[in-house]
Coordinates of C-alpha atoms and ligand atoms in Angstrom, one line a residue:
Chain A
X1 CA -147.7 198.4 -31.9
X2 CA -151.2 196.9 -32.5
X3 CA -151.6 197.1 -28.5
X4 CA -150.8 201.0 -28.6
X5 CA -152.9 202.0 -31.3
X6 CA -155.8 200.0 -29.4
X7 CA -155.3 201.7 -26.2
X8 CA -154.5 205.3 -28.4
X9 CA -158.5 204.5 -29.7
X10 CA -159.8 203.7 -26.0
X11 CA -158.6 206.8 -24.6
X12 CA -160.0 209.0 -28.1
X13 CA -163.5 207.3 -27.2
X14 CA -163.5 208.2 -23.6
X15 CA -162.9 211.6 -24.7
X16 CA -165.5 212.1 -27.0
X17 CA -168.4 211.1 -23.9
X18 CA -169.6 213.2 -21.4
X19 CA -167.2 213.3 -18.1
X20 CA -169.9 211.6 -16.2
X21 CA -169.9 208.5 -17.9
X22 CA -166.2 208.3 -18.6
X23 CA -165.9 208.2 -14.6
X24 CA -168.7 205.5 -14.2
X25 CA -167.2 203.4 -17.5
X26 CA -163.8 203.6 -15.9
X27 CA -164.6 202.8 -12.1
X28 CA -166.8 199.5 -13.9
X29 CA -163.3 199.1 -15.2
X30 CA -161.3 199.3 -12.4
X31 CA -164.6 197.2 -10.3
X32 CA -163.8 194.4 -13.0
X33 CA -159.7 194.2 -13.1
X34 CA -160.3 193.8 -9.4
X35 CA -163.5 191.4 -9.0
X36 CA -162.7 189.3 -12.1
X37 CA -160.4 186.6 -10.6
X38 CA -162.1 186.4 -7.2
X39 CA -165.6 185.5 -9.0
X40 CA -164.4 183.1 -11.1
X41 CA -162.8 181.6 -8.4
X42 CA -166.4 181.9 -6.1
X43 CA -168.7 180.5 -8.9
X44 CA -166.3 178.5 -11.2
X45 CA -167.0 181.3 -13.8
X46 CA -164.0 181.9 -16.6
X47 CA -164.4 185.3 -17.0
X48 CA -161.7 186.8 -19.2
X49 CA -158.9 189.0 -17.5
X50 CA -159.3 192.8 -19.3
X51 CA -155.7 192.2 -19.9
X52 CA -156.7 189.6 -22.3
X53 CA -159.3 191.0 -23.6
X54 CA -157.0 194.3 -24.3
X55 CA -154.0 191.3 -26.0
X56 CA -151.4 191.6 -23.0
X57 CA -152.1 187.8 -21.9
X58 CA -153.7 184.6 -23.7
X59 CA -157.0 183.9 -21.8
X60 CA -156.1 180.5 -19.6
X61 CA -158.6 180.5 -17.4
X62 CA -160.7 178.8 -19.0
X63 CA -158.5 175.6 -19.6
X64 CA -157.3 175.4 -15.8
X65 CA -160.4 174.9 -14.8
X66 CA -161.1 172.0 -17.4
X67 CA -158.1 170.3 -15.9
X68 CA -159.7 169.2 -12.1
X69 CA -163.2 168.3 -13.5
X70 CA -162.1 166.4 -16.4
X71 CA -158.2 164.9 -16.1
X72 CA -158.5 164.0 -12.9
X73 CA -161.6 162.2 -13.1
X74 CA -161.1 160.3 -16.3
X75 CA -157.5 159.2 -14.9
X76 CA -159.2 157.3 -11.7
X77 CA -159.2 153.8 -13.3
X78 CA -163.3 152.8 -12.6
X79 CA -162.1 149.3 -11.6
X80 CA -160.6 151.1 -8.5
X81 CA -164.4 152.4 -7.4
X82 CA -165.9 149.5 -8.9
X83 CA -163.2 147.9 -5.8
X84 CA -164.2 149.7 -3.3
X85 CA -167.8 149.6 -4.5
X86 CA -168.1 145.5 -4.3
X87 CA -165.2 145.1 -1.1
X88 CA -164.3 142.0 -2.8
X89 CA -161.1 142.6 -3.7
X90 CA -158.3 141.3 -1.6
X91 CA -155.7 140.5 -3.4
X92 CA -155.2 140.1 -7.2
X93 CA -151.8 139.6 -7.9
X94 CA -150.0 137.8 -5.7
X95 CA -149.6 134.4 -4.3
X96 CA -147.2 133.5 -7.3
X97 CA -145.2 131.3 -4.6
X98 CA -146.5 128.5 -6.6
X99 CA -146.5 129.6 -10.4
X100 CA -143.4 126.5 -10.8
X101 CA -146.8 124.9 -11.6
X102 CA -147.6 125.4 -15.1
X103 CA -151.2 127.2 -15.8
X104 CA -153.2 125.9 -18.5
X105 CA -154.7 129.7 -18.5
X106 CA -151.4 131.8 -19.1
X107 CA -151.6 134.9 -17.3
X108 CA -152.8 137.6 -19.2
X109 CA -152.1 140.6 -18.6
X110 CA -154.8 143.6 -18.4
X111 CA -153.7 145.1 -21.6
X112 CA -154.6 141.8 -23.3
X113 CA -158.1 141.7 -22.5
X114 CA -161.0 142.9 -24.8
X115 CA -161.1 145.9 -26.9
X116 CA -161.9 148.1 -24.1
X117 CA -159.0 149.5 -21.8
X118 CA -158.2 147.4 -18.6
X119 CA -159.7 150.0 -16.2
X120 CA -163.3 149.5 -17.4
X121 CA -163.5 146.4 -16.3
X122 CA -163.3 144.7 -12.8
X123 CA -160.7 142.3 -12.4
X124 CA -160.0 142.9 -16.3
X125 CA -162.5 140.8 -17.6
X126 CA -165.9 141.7 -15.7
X127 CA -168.3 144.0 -16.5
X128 CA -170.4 145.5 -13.7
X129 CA -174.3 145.3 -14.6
X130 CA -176.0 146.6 -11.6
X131 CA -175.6 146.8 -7.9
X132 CA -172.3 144.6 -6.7
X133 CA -173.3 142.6 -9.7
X134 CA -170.3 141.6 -12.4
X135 CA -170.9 139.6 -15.5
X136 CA -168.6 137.9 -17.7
X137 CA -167.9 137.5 -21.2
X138 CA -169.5 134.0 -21.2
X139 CA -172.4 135.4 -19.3
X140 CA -171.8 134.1 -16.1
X141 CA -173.0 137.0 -13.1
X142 CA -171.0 137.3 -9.9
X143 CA -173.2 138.9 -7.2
X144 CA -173.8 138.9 -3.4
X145 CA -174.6 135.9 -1.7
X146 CA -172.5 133.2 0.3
X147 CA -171.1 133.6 3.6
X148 CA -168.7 135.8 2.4
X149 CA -171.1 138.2 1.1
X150 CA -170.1 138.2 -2.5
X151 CA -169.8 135.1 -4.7
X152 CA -166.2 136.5 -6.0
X153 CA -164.9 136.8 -2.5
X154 CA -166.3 133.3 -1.8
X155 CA -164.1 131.7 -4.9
X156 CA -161.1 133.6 -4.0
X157 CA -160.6 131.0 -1.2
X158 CA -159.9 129.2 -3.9
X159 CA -156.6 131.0 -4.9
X160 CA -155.3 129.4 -1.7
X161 CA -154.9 126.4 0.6
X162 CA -156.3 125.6 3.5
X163 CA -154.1 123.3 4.8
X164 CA -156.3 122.5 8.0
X165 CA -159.9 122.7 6.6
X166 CA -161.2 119.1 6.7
X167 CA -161.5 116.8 3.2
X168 CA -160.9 118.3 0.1
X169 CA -160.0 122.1 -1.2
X170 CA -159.3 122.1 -4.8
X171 CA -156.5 125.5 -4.9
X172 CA -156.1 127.4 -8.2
X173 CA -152.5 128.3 -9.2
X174 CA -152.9 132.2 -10.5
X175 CA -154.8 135.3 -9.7
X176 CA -158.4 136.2 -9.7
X177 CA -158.5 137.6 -13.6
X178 CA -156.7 134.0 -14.3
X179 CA -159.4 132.4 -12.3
X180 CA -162.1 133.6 -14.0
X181 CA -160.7 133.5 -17.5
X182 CA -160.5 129.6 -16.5
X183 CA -163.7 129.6 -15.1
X184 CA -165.5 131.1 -18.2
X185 CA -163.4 128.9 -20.5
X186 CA -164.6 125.4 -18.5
X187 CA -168.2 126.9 -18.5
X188 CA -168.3 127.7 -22.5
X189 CA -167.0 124.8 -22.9
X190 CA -169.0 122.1 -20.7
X191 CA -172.6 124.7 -21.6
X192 CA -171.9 123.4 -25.1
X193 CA -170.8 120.0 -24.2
X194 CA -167.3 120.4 -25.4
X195 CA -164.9 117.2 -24.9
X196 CA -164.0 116.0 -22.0
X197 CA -167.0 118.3 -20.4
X198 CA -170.1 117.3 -17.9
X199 CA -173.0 118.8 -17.1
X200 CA -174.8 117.8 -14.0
X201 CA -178.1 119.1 -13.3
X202 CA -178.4 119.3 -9.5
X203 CA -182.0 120.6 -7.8
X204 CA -182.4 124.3 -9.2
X205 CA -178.5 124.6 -9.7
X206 CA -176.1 123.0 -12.7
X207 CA -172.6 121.5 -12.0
X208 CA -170.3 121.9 -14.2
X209 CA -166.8 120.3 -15.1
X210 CA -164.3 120.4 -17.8
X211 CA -160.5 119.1 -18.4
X212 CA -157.6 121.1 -19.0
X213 CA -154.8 120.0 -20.9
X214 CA -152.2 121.2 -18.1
X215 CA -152.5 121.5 -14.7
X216 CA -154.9 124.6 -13.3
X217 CA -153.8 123.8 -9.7
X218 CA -153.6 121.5 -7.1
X219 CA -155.3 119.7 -4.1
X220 CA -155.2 121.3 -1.0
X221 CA -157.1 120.7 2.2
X222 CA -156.0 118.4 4.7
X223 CA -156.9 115.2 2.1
X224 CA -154.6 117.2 -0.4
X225 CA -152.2 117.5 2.4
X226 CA -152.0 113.8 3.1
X227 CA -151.6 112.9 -0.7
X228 CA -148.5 115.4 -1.4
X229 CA -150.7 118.2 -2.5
X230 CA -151.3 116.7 -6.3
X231 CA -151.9 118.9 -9.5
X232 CA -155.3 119.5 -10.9
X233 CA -156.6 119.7 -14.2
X234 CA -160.0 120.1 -13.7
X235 CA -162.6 122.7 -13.1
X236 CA -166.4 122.5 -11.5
X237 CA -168.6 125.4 -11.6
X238 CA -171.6 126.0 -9.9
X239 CA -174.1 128.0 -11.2
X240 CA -177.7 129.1 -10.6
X241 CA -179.3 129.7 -13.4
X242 CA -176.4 131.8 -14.7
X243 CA -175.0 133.3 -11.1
X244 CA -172.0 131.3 -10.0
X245 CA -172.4 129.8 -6.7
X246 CA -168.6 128.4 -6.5
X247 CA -165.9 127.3 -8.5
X248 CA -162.7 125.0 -7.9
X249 CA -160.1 122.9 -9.0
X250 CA -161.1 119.3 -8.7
X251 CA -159.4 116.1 -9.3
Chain B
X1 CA -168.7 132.7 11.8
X2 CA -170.6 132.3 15.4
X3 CA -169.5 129.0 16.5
X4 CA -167.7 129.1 19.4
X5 CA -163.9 128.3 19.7
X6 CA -163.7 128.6 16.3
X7 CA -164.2 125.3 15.6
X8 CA -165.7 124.2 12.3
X9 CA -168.3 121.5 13.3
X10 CA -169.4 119.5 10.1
X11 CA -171.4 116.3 9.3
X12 CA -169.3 115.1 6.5
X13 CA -167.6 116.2 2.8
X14 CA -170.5 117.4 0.8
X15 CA -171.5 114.5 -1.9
X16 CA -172.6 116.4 -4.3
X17 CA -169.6 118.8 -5.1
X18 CA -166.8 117.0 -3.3
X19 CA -165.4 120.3 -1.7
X20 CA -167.8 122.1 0.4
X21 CA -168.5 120.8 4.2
X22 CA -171.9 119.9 5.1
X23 CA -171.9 121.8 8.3
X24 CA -175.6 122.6 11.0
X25 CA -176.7 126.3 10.0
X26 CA -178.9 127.8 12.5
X27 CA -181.7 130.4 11.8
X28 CA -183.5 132.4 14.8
X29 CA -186.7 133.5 13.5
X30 CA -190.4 134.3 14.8
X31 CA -188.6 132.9 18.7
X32 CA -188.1 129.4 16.4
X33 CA -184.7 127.9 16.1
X34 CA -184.5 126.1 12.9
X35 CA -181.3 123.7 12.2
X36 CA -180.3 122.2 9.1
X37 CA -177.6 121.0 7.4
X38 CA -175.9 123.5 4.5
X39 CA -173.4 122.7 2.5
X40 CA -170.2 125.9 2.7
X41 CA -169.6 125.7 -0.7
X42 CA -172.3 124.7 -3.4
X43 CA -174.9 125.4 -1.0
X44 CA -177.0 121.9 -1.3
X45 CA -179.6 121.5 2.0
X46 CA -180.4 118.6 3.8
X47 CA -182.9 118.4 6.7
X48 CA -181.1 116.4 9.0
X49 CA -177.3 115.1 9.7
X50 CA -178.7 111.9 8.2
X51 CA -178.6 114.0 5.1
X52 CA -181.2 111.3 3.2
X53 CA -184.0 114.3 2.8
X54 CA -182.5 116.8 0.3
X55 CA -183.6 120.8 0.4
X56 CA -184.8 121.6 -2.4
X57 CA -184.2 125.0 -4.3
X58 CA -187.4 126.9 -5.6
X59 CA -185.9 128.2 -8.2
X60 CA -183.0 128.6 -10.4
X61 CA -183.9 132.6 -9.4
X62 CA -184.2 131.7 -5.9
X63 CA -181.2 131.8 -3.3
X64 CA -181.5 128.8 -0.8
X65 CA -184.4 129.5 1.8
X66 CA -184.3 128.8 5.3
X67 CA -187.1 125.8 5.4
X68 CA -189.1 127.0 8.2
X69 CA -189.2 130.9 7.7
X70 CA -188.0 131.1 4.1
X71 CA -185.5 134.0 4.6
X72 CA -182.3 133.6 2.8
X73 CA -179.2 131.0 4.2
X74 CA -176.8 134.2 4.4
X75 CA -179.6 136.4 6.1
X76 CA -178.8 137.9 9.7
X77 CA -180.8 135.6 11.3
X78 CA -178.9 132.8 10.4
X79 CA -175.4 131.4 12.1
X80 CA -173.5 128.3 11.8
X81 CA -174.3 126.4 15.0
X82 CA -172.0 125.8 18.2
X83 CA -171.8 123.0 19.9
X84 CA -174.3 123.5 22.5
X85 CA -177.0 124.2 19.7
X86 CA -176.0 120.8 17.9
X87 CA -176.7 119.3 20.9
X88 CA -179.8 121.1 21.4
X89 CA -180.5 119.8 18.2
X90 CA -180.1 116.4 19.1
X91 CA -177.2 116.1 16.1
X92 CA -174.0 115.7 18.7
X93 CA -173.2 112.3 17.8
X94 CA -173.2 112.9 13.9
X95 CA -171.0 116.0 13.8
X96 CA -167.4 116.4 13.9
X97 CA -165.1 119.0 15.2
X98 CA -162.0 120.7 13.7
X99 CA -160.3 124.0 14.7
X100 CA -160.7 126.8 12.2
Ligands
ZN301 ZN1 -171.4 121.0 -1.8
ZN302 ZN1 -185.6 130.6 9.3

């Protein structure tokens, strides 16, 4: 009813101008209905149909257009550009063939980190601070260097054996996020001289080491081979002023 | 990664982190080949396999400098050393060998 009447009051008005004009107004009209939806679609423009603008149809437009810039977008989880950002991640789940060996770090899950949801942060629990450069909660910075090209690539050896590398490789039993949770606990903890703790100055870098009260991993390498792989409780860390250099299991 | 065979040619476990191999890095600069010992994983220098002269760091800011040129360990001009350039080097009889 409300639609007639408004119609009713369009024609009335067209009536009461001079022919002239009513021809231009309603070829503008007609130019509109048929240009509308194509220019919105050229210039990302939310024009309202003259449908909705008469009360046929709700004006959507405007929020299908919100949908591709914003949804999407906010959706991507950063750690995945972060990932391909900083190529350093190759794996960060897996290799639980040998979780029979109990972690002093329990694995946490994503959702347990930090206020912040788990996609903010790389490996759940690093915070990207420049350039392919990560830092910690403990403060500890994770950028490029080694032969590896990235100082997290370079500890991820450490997530597995090496059973024909020569000497010692200390092997941590969990993923990277576990890894690093451990690695920032032994570092808080030794930086402050906790029990069972070291710190070893060592020409322009600082060694590290503390104790865990359960096993962390074990020792691999072709020594670790030869002694029936043992568990490890300890942890050194390497660090650079506050950039990690390495970090590994150690007996 | 350049030596050849993929061997890993090292002098010895690195004494000052236990882990890391102390293994003859090569750097190619100004037509001057430069060896000296690096250790793969906490990155301690010696000059020679005899490994009583340490490297020092400049600086906790610093990453390990090639001693002659003073470009980084990791730069392009730098290579773990085959066994003809530990040779070269005069360093044969203090390395060993072990496939990669
Ligand atoms: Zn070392
Ligand atoms: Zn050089």
């Amino acid at each position: 009813m409300v639609q007639k009447q408004r119609q009713d009051a369009a024609i009335n008005a067209l009536r009461m101008i001079p022919t002239k004009w009513a021809v231009i107004i309603v070829v503008a009209i007609i130019g509109y209905v048929l240009l509308q939806p194509q220019v919105n679609k050229w210039f990302g423009w939310s024009l309202p149909s003259v449908a909705s603008l008469v009360g046929d149809e709700k004006p959507t437009s405007k929020t299908k257009q919100e949908k591709p810039n914003s949804v999407e977008k906010t959706s991507t989880p950063k750690s995945d550009s972060k990932q391909s950002q900083a190529a350093v991640e190759k794996k960060s789940d897996q290799d639980d063939s040998r979780s029979k060996t109990p972690t002093a770090q329990p694995r946490v899950s994503d959702q347990q980190v930090g206020a912040e949801p788990p996609s903010e942060k790389f490996h759940g629990i690093l915070v990207e601070i420049g350039r392919n450069r990560f830092e910690s909660p403990a403060g500890l910075v994770y950028g490029p260097g080694s032969e590896e090209g990235h100082r997290l690539k370079h500890i991820e050896r450490h997530l597995e054996d090496q059973p024909k590398r020569p000497g010692l490789h200390g092997v941590f039993d969990g993923d990277m996020h576990a890894f690093l949770v451990a690695i920032d606990d032994a570092y808080s903890r030794a930086k402050s001289g906790g029990k069972g703790t070291k710190k070893i100055p060592d020409q322009g870098s600082t060694i590290y080491e503390a104790s865990f009260a359960k096993p962390i991993g074990f020792l691999g390498g072709q020594e670790g081979g030869r002694k029936r792989q043992p568990p490890l409780k300890k942890l050194r860390v390497v660090v650079r002023g506050n950039s990690v250099i390495t970090a590994f299991p150690f007996q | 990664m350049n030596s050849q065979d993929s061997k890993i040619i090292y002098v010895e476990s690195c004494p000052i982190c236990g882990d890391g191999l102390c293994r003859v890095r090569i750097c190619v600069s100004n037509q001057m080949v430069t060896g000296f010992i690096l250790c793969d994983e906490c990155e301690a220098m010696w000059t020679d396999p005899f490994m009583q002269e340490r490297i020092p760091t400049i600086s906790e800011e610093t990453e390990p400098q090639c001693p002659n040129c003073e470009q980084s360990i990791w730069g392009k001009n730098t290579h773990w050393a085959n066994i003809g350039e530990v040779c070269l080097l005069g360093w044969f009889d203090r390395v060993q060998m072990v496939d990669e």
